[in-house]
Short mmCIF file of C-alpha atoms in Angstrom, two decimals:
data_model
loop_
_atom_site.label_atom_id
_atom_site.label_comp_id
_atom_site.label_asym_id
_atom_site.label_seq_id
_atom_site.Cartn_x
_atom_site.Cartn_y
_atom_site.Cartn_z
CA UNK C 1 21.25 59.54 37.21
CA UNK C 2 17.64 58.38 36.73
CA UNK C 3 16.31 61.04 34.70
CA UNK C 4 19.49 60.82 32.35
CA UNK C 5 19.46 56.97 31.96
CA UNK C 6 15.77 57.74 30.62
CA UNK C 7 16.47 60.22 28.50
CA UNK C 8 19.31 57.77 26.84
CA UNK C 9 16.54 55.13 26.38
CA UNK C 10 14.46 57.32 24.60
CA UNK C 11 17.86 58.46 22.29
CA UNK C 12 17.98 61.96 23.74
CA UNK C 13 21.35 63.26 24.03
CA UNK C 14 22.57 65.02 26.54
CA UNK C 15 25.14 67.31 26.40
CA UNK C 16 28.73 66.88 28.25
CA UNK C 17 28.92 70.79 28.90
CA UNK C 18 26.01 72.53 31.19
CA UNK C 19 25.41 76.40 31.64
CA UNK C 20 22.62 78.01 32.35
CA UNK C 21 23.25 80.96 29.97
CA UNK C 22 23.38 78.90 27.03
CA UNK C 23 20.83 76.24 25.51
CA UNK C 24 21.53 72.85 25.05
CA UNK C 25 21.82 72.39 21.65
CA UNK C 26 24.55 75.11 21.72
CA UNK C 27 26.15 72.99 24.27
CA UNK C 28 25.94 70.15 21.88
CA UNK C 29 27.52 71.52 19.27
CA UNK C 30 30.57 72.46 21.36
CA UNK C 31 30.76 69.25 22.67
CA UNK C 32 30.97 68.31 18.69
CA UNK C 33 33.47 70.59 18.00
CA UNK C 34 36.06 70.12 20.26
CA UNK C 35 36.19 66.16 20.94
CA UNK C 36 39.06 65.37 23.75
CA UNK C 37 38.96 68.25 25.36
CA UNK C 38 35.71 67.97 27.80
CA UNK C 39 37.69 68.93 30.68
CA UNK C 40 39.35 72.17 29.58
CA UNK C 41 36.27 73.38 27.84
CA UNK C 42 34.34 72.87 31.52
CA UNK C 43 36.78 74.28 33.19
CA UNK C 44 36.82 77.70 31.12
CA UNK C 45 33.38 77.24 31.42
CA UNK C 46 33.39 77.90 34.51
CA UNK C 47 36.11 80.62 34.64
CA UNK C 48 34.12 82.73 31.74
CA UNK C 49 30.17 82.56 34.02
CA UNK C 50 27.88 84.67 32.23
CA UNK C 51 28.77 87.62 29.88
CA UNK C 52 27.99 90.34 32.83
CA UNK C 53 29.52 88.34 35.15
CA UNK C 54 33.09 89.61 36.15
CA UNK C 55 36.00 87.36 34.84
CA UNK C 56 39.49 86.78 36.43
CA UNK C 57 41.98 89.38 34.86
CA UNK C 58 44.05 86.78 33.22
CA UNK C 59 44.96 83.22 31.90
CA UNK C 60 47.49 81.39 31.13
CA UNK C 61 47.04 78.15 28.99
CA UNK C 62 50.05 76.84 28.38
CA UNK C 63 50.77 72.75 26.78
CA UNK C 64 52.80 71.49 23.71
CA UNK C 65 53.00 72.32 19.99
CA UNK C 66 49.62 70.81 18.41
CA UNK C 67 47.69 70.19 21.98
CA UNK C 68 44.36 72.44 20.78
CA UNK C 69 44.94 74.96 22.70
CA UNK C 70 44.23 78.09 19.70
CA UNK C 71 41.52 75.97 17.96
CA UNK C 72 39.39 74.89 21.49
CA UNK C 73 39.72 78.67 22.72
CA UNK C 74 38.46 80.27 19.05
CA UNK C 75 36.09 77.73 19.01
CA UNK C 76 34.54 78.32 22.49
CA UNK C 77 34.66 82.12 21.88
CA UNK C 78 32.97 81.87 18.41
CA UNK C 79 30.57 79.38 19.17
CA UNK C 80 29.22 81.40 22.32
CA UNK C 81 29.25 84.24 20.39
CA UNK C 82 31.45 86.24 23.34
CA UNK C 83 33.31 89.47 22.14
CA UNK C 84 37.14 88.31 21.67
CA UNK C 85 40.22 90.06 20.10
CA UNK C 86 42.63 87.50 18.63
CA UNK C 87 46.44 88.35 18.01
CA UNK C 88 49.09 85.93 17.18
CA UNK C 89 52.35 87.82 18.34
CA UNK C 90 54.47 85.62 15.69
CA UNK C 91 52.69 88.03 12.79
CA UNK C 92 52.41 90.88 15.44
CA UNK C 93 56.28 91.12 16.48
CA UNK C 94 56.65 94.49 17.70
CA UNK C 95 54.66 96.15 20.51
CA UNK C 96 53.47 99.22 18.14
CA UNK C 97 52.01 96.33 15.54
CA UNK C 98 50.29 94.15 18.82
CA UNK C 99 48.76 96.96 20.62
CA UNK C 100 48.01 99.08 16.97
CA UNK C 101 46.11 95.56 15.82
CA UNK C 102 44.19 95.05 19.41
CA UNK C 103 42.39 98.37 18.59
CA UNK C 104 41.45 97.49 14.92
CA UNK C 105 39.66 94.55 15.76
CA UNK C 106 37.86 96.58 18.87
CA UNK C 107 37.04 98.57 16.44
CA UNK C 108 35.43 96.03 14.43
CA UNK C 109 33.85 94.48 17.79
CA UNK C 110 32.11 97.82 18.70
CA UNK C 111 31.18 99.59 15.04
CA UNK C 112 30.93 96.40 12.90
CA UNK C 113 33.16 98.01 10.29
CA UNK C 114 34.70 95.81 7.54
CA UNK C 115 37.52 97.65 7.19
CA UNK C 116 37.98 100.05 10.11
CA UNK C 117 40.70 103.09 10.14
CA UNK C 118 43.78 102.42 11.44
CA UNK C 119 44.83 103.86 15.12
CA UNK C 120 47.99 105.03 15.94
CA UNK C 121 49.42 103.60 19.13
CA UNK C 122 53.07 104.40 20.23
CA UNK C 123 53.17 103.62 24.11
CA UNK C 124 51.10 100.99 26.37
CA UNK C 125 49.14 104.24 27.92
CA UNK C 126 47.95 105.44 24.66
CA UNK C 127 46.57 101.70 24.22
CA UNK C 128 45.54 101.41 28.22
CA UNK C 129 43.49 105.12 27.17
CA UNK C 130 42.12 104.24 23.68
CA UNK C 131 41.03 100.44 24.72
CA UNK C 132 39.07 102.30 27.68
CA UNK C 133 37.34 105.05 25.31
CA UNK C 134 36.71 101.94 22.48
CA UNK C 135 34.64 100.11 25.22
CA UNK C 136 32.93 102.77 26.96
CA UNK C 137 31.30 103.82 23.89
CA UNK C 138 30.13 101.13 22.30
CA UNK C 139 27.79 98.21 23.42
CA UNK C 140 30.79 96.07 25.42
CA UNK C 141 30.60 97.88 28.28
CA UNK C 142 27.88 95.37 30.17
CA UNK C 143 29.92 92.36 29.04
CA UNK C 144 32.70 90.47 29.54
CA UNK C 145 35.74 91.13 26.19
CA UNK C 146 38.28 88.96 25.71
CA UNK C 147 42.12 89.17 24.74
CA UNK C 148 43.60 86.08 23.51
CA UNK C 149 47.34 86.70 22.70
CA UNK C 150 48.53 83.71 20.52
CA UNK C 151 52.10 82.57 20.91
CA UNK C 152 52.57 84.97 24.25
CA UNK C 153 56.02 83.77 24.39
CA UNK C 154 57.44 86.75 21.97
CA UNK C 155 56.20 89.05 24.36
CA UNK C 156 59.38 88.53 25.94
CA UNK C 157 61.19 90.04 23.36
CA UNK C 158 59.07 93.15 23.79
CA UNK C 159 59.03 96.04 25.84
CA UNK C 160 59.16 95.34 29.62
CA UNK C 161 56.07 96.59 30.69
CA UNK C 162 54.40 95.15 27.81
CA UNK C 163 53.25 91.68 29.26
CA UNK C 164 53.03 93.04 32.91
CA UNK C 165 50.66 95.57 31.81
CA UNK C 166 48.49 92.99 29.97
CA UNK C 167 48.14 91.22 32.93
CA UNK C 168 46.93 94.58 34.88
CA UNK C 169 44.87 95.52 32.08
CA UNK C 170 41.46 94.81 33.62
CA UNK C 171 42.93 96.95 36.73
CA UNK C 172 44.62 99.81 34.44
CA UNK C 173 41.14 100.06 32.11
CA UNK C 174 38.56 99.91 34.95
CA UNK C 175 36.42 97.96 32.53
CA UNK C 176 35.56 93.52 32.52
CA UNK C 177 38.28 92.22 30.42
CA UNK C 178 40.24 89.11 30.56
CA UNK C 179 43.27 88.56 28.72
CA UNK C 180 44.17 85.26 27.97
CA UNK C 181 48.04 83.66 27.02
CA UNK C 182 48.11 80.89 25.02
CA UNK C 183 52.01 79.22 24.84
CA UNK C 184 54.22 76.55 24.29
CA UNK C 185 56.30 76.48 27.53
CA UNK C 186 55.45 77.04 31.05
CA UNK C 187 54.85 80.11 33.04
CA UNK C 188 58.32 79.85 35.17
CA UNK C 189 59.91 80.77 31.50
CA UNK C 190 57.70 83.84 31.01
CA UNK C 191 57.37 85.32 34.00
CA UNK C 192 58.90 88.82 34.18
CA UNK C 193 62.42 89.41 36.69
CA UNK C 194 60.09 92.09 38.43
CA UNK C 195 57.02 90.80 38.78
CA UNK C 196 53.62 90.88 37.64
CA UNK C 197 50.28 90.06 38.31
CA UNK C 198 50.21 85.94 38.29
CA UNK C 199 47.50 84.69 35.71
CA UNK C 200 45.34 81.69 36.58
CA UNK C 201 47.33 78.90 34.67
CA UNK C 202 45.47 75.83 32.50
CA UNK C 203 47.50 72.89 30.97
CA UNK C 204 46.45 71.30 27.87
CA UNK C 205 47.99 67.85 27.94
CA UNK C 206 49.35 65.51 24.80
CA UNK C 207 46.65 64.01 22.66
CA UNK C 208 46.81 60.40 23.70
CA UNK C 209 46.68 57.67 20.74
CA UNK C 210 43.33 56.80 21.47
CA UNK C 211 42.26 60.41 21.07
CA UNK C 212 44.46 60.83 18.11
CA UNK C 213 42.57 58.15 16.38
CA UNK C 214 39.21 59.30 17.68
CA UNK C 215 39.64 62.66 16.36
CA UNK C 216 41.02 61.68 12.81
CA UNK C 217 38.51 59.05 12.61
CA UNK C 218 35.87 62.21 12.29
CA UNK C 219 37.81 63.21 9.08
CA UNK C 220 36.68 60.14 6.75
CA UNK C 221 35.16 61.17 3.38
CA UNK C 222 31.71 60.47 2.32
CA UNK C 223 31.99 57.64 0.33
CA UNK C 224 33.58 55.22 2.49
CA UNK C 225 32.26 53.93 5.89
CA UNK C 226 33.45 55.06 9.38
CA UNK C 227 34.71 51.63 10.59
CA UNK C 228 36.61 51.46 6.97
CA UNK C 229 38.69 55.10 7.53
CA UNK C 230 38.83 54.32 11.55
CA UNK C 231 41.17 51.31 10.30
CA UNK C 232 43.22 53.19 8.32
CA UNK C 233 43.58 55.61 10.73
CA UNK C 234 44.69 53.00 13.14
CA UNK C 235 47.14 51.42 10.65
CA UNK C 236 48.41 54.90 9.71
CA UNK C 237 48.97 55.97 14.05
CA UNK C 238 51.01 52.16 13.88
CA UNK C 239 53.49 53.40 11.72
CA UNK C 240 53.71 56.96 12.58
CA UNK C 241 52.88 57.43 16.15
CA UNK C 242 56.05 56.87 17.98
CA UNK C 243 57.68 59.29 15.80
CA UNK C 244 54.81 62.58 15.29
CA UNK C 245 52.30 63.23 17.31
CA UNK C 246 51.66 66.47 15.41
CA UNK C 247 47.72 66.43 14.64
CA UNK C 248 48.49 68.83 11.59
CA UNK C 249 50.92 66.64 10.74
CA UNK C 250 48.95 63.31 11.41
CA UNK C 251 46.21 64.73 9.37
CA UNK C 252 48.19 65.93 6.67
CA UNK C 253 49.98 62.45 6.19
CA UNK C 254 46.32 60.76 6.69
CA UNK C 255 44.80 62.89 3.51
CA UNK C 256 47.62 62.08 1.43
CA UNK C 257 47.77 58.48 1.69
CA UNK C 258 44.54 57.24 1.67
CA UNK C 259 44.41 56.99 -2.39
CA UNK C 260 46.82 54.42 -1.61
CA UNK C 261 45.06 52.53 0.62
CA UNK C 262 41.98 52.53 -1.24
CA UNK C 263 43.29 51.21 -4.54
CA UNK C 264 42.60 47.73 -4.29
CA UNK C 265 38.99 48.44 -2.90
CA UNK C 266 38.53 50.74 -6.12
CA UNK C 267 39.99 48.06 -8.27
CA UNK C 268 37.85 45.07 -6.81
CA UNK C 269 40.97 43.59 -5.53
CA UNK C 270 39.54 43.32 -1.90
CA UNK C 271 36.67 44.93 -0.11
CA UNK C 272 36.99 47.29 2.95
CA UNK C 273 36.97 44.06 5.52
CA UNK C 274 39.89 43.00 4.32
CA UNK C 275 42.62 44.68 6.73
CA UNK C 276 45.52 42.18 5.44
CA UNK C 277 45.65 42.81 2.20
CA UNK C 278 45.20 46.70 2.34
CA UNK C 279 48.18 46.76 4.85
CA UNK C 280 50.69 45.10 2.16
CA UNK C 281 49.44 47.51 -0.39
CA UNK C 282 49.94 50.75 2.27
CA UNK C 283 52.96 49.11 4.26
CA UNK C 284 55.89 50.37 1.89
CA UNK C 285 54.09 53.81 1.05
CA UNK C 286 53.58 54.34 4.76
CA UNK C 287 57.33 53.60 5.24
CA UNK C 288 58.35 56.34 2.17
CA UNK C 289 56.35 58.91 3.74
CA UNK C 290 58.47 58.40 7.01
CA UNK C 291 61.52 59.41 5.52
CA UNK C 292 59.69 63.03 5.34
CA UNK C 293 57.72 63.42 8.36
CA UNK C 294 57.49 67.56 8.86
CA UNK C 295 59.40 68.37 5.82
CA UNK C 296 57.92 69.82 2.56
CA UNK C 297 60.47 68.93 0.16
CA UNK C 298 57.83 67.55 -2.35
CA UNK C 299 54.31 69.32 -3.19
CA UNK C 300 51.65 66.71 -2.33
CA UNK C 301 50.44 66.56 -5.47
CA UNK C 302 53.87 65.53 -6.90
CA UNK C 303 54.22 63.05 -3.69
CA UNK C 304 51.09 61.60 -5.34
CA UNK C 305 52.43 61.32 -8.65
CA UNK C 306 55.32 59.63 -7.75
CA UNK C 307 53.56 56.76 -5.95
CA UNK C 308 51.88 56.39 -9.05
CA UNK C 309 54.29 55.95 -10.79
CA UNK C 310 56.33 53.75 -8.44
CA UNK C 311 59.32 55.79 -8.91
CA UNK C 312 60.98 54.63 -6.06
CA UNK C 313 64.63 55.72 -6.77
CA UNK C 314 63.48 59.50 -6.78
CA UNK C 315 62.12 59.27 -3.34
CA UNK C 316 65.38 58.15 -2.14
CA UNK C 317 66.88 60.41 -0.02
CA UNK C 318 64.48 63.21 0.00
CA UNK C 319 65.66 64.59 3.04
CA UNK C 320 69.58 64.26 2.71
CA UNK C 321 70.32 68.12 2.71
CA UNK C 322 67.12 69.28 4.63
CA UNK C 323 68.00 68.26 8.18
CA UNK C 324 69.46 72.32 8.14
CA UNK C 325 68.91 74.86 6.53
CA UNK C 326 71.98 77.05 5.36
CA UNK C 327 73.09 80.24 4.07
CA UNK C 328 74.04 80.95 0.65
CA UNK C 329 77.79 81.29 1.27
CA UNK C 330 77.68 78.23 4.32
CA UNK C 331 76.70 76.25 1.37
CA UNK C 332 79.37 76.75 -0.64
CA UNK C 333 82.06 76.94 2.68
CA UNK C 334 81.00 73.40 3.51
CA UNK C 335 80.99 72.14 -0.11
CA UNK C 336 85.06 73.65 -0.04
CA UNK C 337 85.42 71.97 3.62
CA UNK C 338 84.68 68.72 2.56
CA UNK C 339 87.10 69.07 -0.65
CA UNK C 340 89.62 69.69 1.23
CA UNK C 341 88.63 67.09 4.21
CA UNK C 342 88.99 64.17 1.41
CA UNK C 343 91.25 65.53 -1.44
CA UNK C 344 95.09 65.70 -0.91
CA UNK C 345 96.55 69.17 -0.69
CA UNK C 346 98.55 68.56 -3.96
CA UNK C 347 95.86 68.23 -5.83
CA UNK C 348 94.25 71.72 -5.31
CA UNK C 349 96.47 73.20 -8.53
CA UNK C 350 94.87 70.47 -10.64
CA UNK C 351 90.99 71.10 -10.00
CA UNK C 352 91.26 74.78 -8.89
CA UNK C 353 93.66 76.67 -11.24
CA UNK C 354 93.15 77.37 -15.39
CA UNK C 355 96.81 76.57 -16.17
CA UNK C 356 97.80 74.19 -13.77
CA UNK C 357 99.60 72.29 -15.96
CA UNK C 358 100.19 68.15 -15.70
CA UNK C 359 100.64 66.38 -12.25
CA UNK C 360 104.03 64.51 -12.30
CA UNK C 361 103.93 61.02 -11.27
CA UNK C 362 106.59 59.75 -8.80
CA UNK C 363 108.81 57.35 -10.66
CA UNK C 364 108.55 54.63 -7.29
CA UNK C 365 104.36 55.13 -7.22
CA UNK C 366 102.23 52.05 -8.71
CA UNK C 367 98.96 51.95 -9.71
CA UNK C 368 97.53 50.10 -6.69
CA UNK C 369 99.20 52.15 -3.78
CA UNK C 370 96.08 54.51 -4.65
CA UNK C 371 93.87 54.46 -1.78
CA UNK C 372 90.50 56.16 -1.72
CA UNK C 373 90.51 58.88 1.08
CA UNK C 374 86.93 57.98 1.85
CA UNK C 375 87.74 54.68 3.21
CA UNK C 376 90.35 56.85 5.22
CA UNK C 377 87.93 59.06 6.32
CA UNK C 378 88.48 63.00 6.61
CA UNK C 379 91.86 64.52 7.01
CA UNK C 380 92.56 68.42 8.70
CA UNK C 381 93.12 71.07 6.73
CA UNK C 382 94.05 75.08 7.32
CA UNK C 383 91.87 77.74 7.58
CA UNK C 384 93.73 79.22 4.89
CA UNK C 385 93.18 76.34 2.79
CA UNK C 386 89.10 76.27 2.96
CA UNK C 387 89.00 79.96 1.77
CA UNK C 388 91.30 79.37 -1.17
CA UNK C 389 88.84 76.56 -2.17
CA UNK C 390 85.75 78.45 -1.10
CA UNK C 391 86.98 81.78 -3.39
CA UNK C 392 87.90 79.21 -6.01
CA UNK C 393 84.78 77.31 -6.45
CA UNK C 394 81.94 79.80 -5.92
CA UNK C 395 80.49 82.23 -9.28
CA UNK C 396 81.14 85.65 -7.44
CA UNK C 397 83.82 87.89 -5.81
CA UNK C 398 83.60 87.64 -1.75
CA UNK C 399 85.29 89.45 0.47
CA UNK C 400 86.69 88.22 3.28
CA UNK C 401 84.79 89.65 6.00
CA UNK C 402 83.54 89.00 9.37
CA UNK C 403 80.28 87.71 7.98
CA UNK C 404 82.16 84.97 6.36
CA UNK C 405 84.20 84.26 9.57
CA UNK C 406 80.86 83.99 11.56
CA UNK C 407 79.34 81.34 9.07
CA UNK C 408 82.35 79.26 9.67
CA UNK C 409 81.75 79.23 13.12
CA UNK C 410 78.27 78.57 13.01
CA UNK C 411 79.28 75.39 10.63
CA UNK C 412 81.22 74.39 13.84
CA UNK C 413 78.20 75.00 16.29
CA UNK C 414 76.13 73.21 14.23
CA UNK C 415 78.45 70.24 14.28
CA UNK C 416 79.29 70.16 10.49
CA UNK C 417 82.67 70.83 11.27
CA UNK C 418 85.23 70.22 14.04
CA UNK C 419 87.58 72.64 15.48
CA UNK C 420 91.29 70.57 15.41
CA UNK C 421 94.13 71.78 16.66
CA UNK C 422 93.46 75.11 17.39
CA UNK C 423 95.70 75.50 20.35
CA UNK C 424 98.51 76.14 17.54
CA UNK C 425 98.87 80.06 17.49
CA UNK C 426 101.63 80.13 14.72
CA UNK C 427 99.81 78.08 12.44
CA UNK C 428 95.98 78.63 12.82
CA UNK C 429 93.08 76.92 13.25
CA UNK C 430 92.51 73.61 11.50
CA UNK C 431 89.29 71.87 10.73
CA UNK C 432 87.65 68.52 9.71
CA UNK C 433 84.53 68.18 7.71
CA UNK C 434 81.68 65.63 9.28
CA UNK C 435 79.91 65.07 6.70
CA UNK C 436 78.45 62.62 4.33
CA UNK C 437 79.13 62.20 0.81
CA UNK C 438 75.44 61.70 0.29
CA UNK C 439 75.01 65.03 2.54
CA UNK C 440 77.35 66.85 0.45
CA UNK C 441 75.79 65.96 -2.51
CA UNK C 442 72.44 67.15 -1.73
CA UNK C 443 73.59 70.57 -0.33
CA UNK C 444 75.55 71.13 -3.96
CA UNK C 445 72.41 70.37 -5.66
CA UNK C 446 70.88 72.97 -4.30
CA UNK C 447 73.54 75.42 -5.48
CA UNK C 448 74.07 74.09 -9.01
CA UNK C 449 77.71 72.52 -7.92
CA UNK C 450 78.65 69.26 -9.34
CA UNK C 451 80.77 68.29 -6.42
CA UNK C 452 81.86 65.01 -8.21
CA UNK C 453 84.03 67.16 -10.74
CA UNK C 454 86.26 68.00 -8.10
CA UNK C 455 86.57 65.05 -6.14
CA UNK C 456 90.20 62.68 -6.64
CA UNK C 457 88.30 59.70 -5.95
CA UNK C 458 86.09 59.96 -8.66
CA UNK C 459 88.83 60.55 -11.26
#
């Protein structure tokens, strides 16, 4: 404690990370890269020792979406210059492509090829047999490689001896390698029905707020102070903390509204002290932005354009029909569910039929006994019904197959729809529609359907 309370009086810093393998300014510069995260990286630290030392066989780090669990382990591995293979099994999604891509980059590890030739690998052994050769020849064999499988969930969906065998692989190879599994959920969900080798398991907790904003803080630009961009940072986590914690996210939203909050510094309006007035100018931008936290309907260059421009109106409602994302055809079955949730079966020759000829008014109806069948909400309708509509309305010829049955269905899953009534054998299943008109409205954009055409309320 003494000799490190002198070196801070005489401004020498000290690093947060010790090992006597590597210096201290290497040490320094992971302690720079990979702020929040002190205790992980010390604690894989220790589990790594020196390159000849002999690792454990696996790991498991596991921790939510966005917790820097990829970006702290290909940092560490890059910035100690260790020998690492790096698959994410998303892109990889069959065992031939995972194992097939594993000896590519060993390839690369041990030749320093650009582009090496590709290996064929059809079965675990081949790969257990290859990786050993790949090794043994080449200048890995007095050091510690690494496997970091990305996503290790998918291995589920795999081959069963697929993940057990990973996790033997240091056993199976005779040879110092650790395979690491980096995930989103915990190690009781992955864990194969007939057992495996357990991996040492690490947990990479939330980002709190306070590291949130001590992380984004590091992202100001050049031009403007720390203390100015740390304040905007803090004004930006107000707004949008309690609903994203994403970092991508956070950082995404930070880059694009920060013109915004630097327009009345730029046009001498106020200086970078004044926290007040910047707030009222960001406040309502801020509050547009919500409306599409995670979604990309809007490029961020036209996101900029429209604050700009102030064109409010066009923001409204961004995300009305991207809450889910349908099918062609479920598009066009919901569009001829809600038609026939809010327009009155008699109606159906009018809008849907070339020579429908003219309604006939009842001689006892009046004018006012008209009442809109939104304010009455959603009536039931046949099964038979919504297909008539659905063939009517949409450009092609469909057949009525079991594909079309299934997206009806998955309408109902998805709570779009509501199964009514279908106890009734002799009649059939009925439905009701649960949407919005504002819903609707946005899902018939998307397909070119003006919905409004064939609405009776809007006659």
């Amino acid at each position: 404690p003494g000799e490190s309370t002198l070196l801070q009086d005489l401004g020498i810093e000290m690093p947060a990370f010790k090992h006597l393998e590597y210096p201290e300014e290497v040490m320094l510069r992971l302690e720079g890269l990979v702020p929040c995260r002190e205790s992980q990286v010390a604690t894989l630290l220790l589990i790594f020792g020196e390159r000849r030392h002999f690792s454990f066989p696996s790991l498991f780090i596991y921790g939510h979406t966005s917790s820097g669990k990829t970006y702290v382990m290909q940092t560490l591995l890059k910035t100690l210059e260790l020998p690492f293979m790096f698959v994410n099994c998303n892109e990889c999604f069959t065992s031939r492509l995972l194992l097939e891509e594993l000896l590519r980059q060993l390839q690369h590890l041990s030749s320093r090829e650009e582009d090496p030739a590709p290996v064929s690998c059809d079965t675990f052994n081949d790969f257990v047999r290859l990786f050993k050769q790949g090794v043994m020849t080449s200048s890995l064999l007095n050091q510690t490689v690494y496997i970091v499988l990305d996503k290790a969930e998918q291995l589920r969906e795999m081959e069963a001896n697929i993940l057990p065998g990973f996790l033997r692989l240091k056993e199976l190879t005779d040879q110092n390698v650790t395979v690491i599994l980096l995930s989103d959920i915990v190690w009781e969900l992955l864990r194969p029905n007939t057992g495996c080798l357990e991996p040492v398991p690490l947990y990479f907790p939330d980002y709190s707020i306070g590291h949130l904003q001590k992380i984004l803080s590091h992202d100001h630009p050049p031009e403007y102070s720390f203390d100015f961009y740390s304040a905007y940072i803090n004004i930006l986590l107000g707004v949008f903390y309690p609903v994203c914690r994403d970092l991508k996210e956070l950082r995404h939203l930070a880059v694009l509204n920060f013109s915004k909050y630097c327009e009345p510094v730029i046009q001498g309006e106020a200086n970078e002290r004044d926290t007040r007035r910047l707030w009222k100018n960001i406040e309502p931008h801020l509050k547009k932005a919500m409306q599409t936290v995670y979604l990309r309907e809007v490029s961020s260059s036209r996101w900029e354009q429209l604050q700009e421009d102030g064109e409010a109106g066009q923001l409204k409602g961004l995300s009305a029909h991207a809450h889910v994302e349908l099918p062609y055809y479920s598009k066009f079955l919901l569009i001829a569910a809600y038609l026939a949730s809010y327009n009155p079966a008699r109606t159906d020759k009018r809008f849907f039929l070339k020579h429908h000829g003219t309604m006939k008014k009842k001689k006892n109806q009046k004018k006012h006994e008209k009442t809109s069948n939104h304010l009455l909400g959603p009536k039931a309708f046949p099964l038979d019904r919504l297909l008539a509509i659905f063939h009517s309305i949409i450009d092609c010829r469909v057949a009525p197959t079991a594909n079309i049955f299934s997206q009806i269905t998955s309408l109902v899953t998805l709570q779009l729809l509501t199964l009514v009534g279908h106890d009734d054998l002799l009649n059939g299943p009925r439905y009701k529609c649960n949407v919005s008109l504002d819903f609707i409205r946005g899902i018939s954009r998307t397909v070119n359907f003006d919905i409004i055409k064939y609405l009776y309320d809007f006659l």
